[in-house]
Coordinates of C-alpha atoms and ligand atoms in Angstrom, one line a residue:
X1 CA 141.3 74.3 144.6
X2 CA 137.8 74.8 143.1
X3 CA 135.5 71.8 142.5
X4 CA 136.0 71.9 138.7
X5 CA 139.7 72.1 139.1
X6 CA 139.7 69.2 141.5
X7 CA 137.6 67.1 139.1
X8 CA 140.1 67.9 136.3
X9 CA 143.1 66.9 138.4
X10 CA 141.4 63.8 139.7
X11 CA 140.6 62.6 136.2
X12 CA 144.1 63.4 135.0
X13 CA 145.8 61.5 137.9
X14 CA 143.4 58.6 137.4
X15 CA 144.5 58.1 133.8
X16 CA 148.2 58.7 134.5
X17 CA 148.2 56.1 137.3
X18 CA 145.6 53.6 135.9
X19 CA 143.5 54.1 139.0
X20 CA 139.8 53.5 139.6
X21 CA 137.6 55.3 142.1
X22 CA 134.9 53.3 144.0
X23 CA 132.4 55.2 146.1
X24 CA 129.8 53.9 148.5
X25 CA 126.3 55.4 148.2
X26 CA 126.8 57.1 151.6
X27 CA 129.5 59.3 150.3
X28 CA 128.9 63.0 149.5
X29 CA 127.2 63.6 146.1
X30 CA 130.3 65.3 144.6
X31 CA 132.4 62.1 145.3
X32 CA 129.7 59.8 144.0
X33 CA 129.7 61.9 140.8
X34 CA 133.5 61.6 140.1
X35 CA 133.6 57.9 141.0
X36 CA 134.0 55.2 138.3
X37 CA 131.8 52.9 140.2
X38 CA 129.2 53.8 142.8
X39 CA 127.3 51.2 144.8
X40 CA 126.6 49.2 147.9
X41 CA 129.1 47.1 149.7
X42 CA 128.3 43.9 147.7
X43 CA 128.6 45.6 144.3
X44 CA 131.8 47.4 145.2
X45 CA 133.4 44.2 146.4
X46 CA 132.5 42.5 143.1
X47 CA 134.1 45.4 141.2
X48 CA 137.2 45.3 143.4
X49 CA 137.6 41.6 142.7
X50 CA 137.5 42.1 138.9
X51 CA 139.2 45.4 138.2
X52 CA 142.3 45.7 135.9
X53 CA 143.4 49.0 137.5
X54 CA 146.7 49.2 139.4
X55 CA 145.3 51.4 142.1
X56 CA 141.9 51.3 143.8
X57 CA 140.8 54.5 145.6
X58 CA 138.0 53.4 148.0
X59 CA 135.8 56.3 149.0
X60 CA 134.1 54.7 152.0
X61 CA 135.1 53.3 155.3
X62 CA 138.0 51.1 156.4
X63 CA 136.3 47.7 156.2
X64 CA 135.3 48.3 152.6
X65 CA 138.8 49.2 151.5
X66 CA 140.2 46.3 153.5
X67 CA 137.7 44.0 151.8
X68 CA 138.8 45.3 148.4
X69 CA 142.5 44.6 149.3
X70 CA 141.7 41.0 150.4
X71 CA 139.9 40.4 147.1
X72 CA 142.6 42.1 145.1
X73 CA 145.8 41.5 147.1
X74 CA 148.1 42.6 144.2
X75 CA 146.5 46.0 143.8
X76 CA 147.4 49.1 145.7
X77 CA 144.2 50.0 147.7
X78 CA 143.9 53.5 149.2
X79 CA 141.5 54.9 151.7
X80 CA 141.4 58.7 151.3
X81 CA 140.8 59.3 155.0
X82 CA 142.8 57.1 157.3
X83 CA 140.4 57.5 160.3
X84 CA 137.2 56.7 158.3
X85 CA 136.0 53.6 160.1
X86 CA 132.7 51.8 160.8
X87 CA 132.1 51.6 164.6
X88 CA 130.0 48.4 164.1
X89 CA 133.0 46.7 162.6
X90 CA 135.0 47.3 165.8
X91 CA 132.2 45.8 168.0
X92 CA 133.4 42.2 167.2
X93 CA 137.0 41.5 168.2
X94 CA 139.3 38.6 167.2
X95 CA 139.7 37.6 170.8
X96 CA 136.0 37.5 171.6
X97 CA 135.1 35.6 168.5
X98 CA 137.9 33.0 169.1
X99 CA 136.6 32.5 172.7
X100 CA 133.0 32.2 171.3
X101 CA 134.2 29.6 168.8
X102 CA 135.9 27.5 171.5
X103 CA 132.7 27.4 173.5
X104 CA 130.4 26.8 170.4
X105 CA 132.4 24.7 168.0
X106 CA 129.2 23.5 166.3
X107 CA 128.1 26.9 165.1
X108 CA 128.7 28.1 161.6
X109 CA 130.0 31.7 161.7
X110 CA 128.2 34.0 159.3
X111 CA 130.0 37.3 159.2
X112 CA 128.6 40.6 158.1
X113 CA 131.0 42.4 155.7
X114 CA 131.0 45.3 158.2
X115 CA 133.8 43.6 160.2
X116 CA 137.5 43.5 160.5
X117 CA 139.8 41.2 158.4
X118 CA 140.7 39.3 161.5
X119 CA 137.0 38.6 162.2
X120 CA 136.4 37.6 158.6
X121 CA 139.4 35.2 158.9
X122 CA 137.7 33.4 161.8
X123 CA 134.4 33.1 159.9
X124 CA 132.9 30.5 157.6
X125 CA 131.2 32.9 155.2
X126 CA 130.6 36.6 154.7
X127 CA 127.4 38.3 153.8
X128 CA 126.3 41.9 153.0
X129 CA 122.9 43.4 153.5
X130 CA 122.0 42.6 149.9
X131 CA 122.9 38.9 149.8
X132 CA 122.3 38.0 153.5
X133 CA 118.9 36.4 152.8
X134 CA 120.1 34.4 149.9
X135 CA 123.1 33.1 151.7
X136 CA 121.6 32.5 155.1
X137 CA 118.8 30.4 153.4
X138 CA 121.6 28.0 152.3
X139 CA 122.4 27.4 156.0
X140 CA 118.8 27.5 157.3
X141 CA 119.0 24.0 158.9
X142 CA 122.4 24.6 160.6
X143 CA 123.3 26.1 164.0
X144 CA 124.6 29.6 163.3
X145 CA 126.2 32.7 164.8
X146 CA 125.6 36.0 163.0
X147 CA 128.4 38.6 163.8
X148 CA 128.4 41.6 164.4
X149 CA 125.0 43.2 163.6
X150 CA 122.3 42.1 166.1
X151 CA 119.6 43.9 164.1
X152 CA 120.1 42.4 160.7
X153 CA 120.7 39.0 162.5
X154 CA 117.5 39.3 164.5
X155 CA 115.5 40.2 161.4
X156 CA 116.8 37.1 159.5
X157 CA 116.2 34.9 162.5
X158 CA 112.6 36.0 162.9
X159 CA 111.9 35.8 159.2
X160 CA 113.3 32.3 158.6
X161 CA 112.9 30.9 162.1
X162 CA 116.6 30.1 162.4
X163 CA 118.7 28.5 165.1
X164 CA 121.0 31.6 165.0
X165 CA 122.7 33.4 167.8
X166 CA 123.4 37.1 167.2
X167 CA 126.4 39.2 168.3
X168 CA 125.4 42.3 170.2
X169 CA 126.9 44.8 167.7
X170 CA 124.9 47.5 165.8
X171 CA 125.2 50.5 163.5
X172 CA 125.0 53.6 165.6
X173 CA 123.1 55.4 162.8
X174 CA 120.4 52.9 162.0
X175 CA 120.0 51.5 165.5
X176 CA 118.9 54.9 166.8
X177 CA 115.8 55.0 164.6
X178 CA 112.5 54.8 166.5
X179 CA 108.9 53.7 165.8
X180 CA 107.8 57.2 166.8
X181 CA 110.0 58.9 164.2
X182 CA 108.3 56.6 161.6
X183 CA 104.7 57.2 162.8
X184 CA 105.3 61.0 162.9
X185 CA 106.7 61.0 159.4
X186 CA 103.9 58.8 158.1
X187 CA 101.4 61.2 159.6
X188 CA 103.2 64.2 158.0
X189 CA 103.5 62.5 154.6
X190 CA 100.5 60.1 154.3
X191 CA 101.1 59.3 150.7
X192 CA 104.8 58.3 151.2
X193 CA 106.0 54.7 151.6
X194 CA 108.5 54.0 154.3
X195 CA 111.6 52.1 153.1
X196 CA 114.4 51.0 155.5
X197 CA 117.8 49.3 155.8
X198 CA 117.7 46.1 157.9
X199 CA 120.4 47.5 160.3
X200 CA 117.5 49.3 162.0
X201 CA 115.7 47.7 165.0
X202 CA 113.1 45.1 164.3
X203 CA 110.2 47.2 165.6
X204 CA 111.2 49.9 163.0
X205 CA 111.8 47.4 160.2
X206 CA 108.3 45.9 160.8
X207 CA 106.8 49.3 160.0
X208 CA 108.4 49.5 156.5
X209 CA 106.7 49.0 153.2
X210 CA 110.0 47.8 151.8
X211 CA 113.2 46.5 153.5
X212 CA 116.5 46.4 151.6
X213 CA 120.2 47.1 151.3
X214 CA 121.1 50.5 150.0
X215 CA 121.0 49.1 146.4
X216 CA 117.8 47.2 147.2
X217 CA 116.2 50.5 148.4
X218 CA 117.4 52.4 145.4
X219 CA 116.1 49.8 143.0
X220 CA 112.7 49.8 144.8
X221 CA 112.4 53.6 144.4
X222 CA 113.2 53.3 140.6
X223 CA 110.8 50.4 139.9
X224 CA 107.9 51.2 142.3
X225 CA 104.8 53.0 140.9
X226 CA 104.9 55.1 144.1
X227 CA 106.1 58.7 143.9
X228 CA 107.0 59.6 147.5
X229 CA 109.2 57.8 150.0
X230 CA 110.4 58.2 153.6
X231 CA 113.9 56.9 153.5
X232 CA 115.3 55.0 156.5
X233 CA 118.9 54.8 155.7
X234 CA 122.0 57.1 155.4
X235 CA 121.1 60.3 153.5
X236 CA 123.9 59.9 150.9
X237 CA 121.7 57.5 149.0
X238 CA 119.1 60.3 148.3
X239 CA 121.6 61.9 145.9
X240 CA 121.4 58.8 143.6
X241 CA 117.7 58.2 144.2
X242 CA 117.0 61.7 142.9
X243 CA 119.3 61.2 140.0
X244 CA 117.4 58.1 138.9
X245 CA 113.9 59.5 139.7
X246 CA 114.0 63.3 139.4
X247 CA 110.2 63.5 139.6
X248 CA 109.8 61.5 142.8
X249 CA 109.9 62.9 146.3
X250 CA 112.2 61.7 149.0
X251 CA 112.1 62.6 152.7
X252 CA 114.9 61.5 155.0
X253 CA 113.3 59.8 158.1
X254 CA 115.5 62.0 160.4
X255 CA 118.4 64.4 159.8
X256 CA 120.5 62.2 162.1
X257 CA 120.8 59.6 159.4
X258 CA 124.3 60.8 158.5
X259 CA 127.2 58.5 159.0
X260 CA 129.9 60.6 160.5
X261 CA 132.7 58.4 159.2
X262 CA 131.3 58.1 155.7
X263 CA 131.0 61.9 155.5
X264 CA 134.7 62.5 156.6
X265 CA 135.9 62.1 152.9
X266 CA 136.1 65.2 150.8
X267 CA 136.9 65.7 147.1
X268 CA 140.2 67.1 148.2
X269 CA 141.0 63.9 150.2
X270 CA 140.3 61.9 147.0
X271 CA 142.6 64.1 145.0
X272 CA 145.4 63.8 147.7
X273 CA 144.9 60.0 147.9
X274 CA 145.6 59.8 144.2
X275 CA 148.4 62.3 144.1
X276 CA 150.3 61.1 147.2
X277 CA 149.1 57.5 147.0
X278 CA 147.8 57.6 150.6
X279 CA 146.6 55.9 152.8
X280 CA 147.5 52.4 151.8
X281 CA 145.6 49.4 153.2
X282 CA 147.9 46.5 154.3
X283 CA 146.5 43.2 155.4
X284 CA 148.9 40.5 156.7
X285 CA 149.1 37.6 154.3
X286 CA 148.0 34.9 156.8
X287 CA 144.8 36.9 157.8
X288 CA 144.1 38.0 154.2
X289 CA 144.2 34.4 152.9
X290 CA 141.7 33.1 155.5
X291 CA 139.4 36.1 155.1
X292 CA 139.5 35.7 151.3
X293 CA 138.0 32.2 151.7
X294 CA 134.9 33.6 153.6
X295 CA 134.5 36.5 151.0
X296 CA 135.0 34.3 148.0
X297 CA 132.4 31.9 149.2
X298 CA 130.0 34.8 149.5
X299 CA 130.7 36.1 146.0
X300 CA 130.2 32.6 144.6
X301 CA 126.7 32.4 146.3
X302 CA 125.7 36.0 145.3
Ligands
13P1 P1 125.2 48.2 152.2 O1 125.5 46.7 152.3 O2 123.7 48.4 151.9 O3 126.1 48.9 151.3 O4 125.4 48.8 153.6 C1 126.6 49.0 154.2 C2 126.5 49.8 155.4 O5 127.5 50.2 156.0 C3 125.2 50.1 155.9 O6 125.2 50.9 157.0
SF4_2 FE1 129.0 51.6 159.8 FE2 126.5 52.4 160.2 FE3 128.3 54.0 159.0 FE4 127.3 51.8 157.7 S1 126.2 53.7 158.4 S2 129.4 52.5 157.8 S3 127.1 50.4 159.5 S4 128.4 53.3 161.1

């Protein structure tokens, strides 16, 4: 089917089934354009917790759709591509976290939303990259564990001088960024500001003029008086950055800033998800209820 025909069919099925499409900023532009809501992981989880729709199509990766299901257990939540996952979310397992908790019962577990439902169920509170600072500041005098992103955790620990251990997980896309890539791009585009997601390593983050979640970076490019940016996060965000600021210039730090899993979803997959009502996310009740507590605490503090 041609793109226009797919858009037509998607819109028809959406109405017929009272469905809503949520798309992360890292999705292909054509999917962001057909979505009812486009945003970062925090915004999309807030939307999922409030929607009146019967069906949520989550164009993103598994942990995002799973989070939507935990927050809206009575809705049908569908992930258009069954295999679309986040490798970082798999780097913390239930068994390892349970073992850690037995050895360190005094540590509060702060869990990045890029994690499985089972890990969230063992955690005290969740955070995303856009509310991590606000939430972690509430716990700044406590003994903490940050799971699973070592880079965001290390950045927070350094910034606020926290007693916080960090899990050795990472995002394979952001973790690969290097100071040399930044200095080369700064030399090539001397008028551009470097902006970066905190999932990058600390030595890269320290070179940035602005650090933020995807939404934070987008807002910065809209509000800043600067006209040119070197973008240190997944390239899908540039679609939205350009839409908001058509006269500004955006350079991706490196072409390798493409999340393979995020880019698995096509418009056709979104259409099939709606038509066939596939692939449904199921979270066992006992896990969902515990994970809900950690997510709900996060939403209340956001
Ligand atoms: P955001 O919290 O900025 O949406 O980031 C999610 C993510 O997967 C970043 O790699
Ligand atoms: Fe996971 Fe990284 Fe992809 Fe985000 S960009 S979904 S953290 S692998």
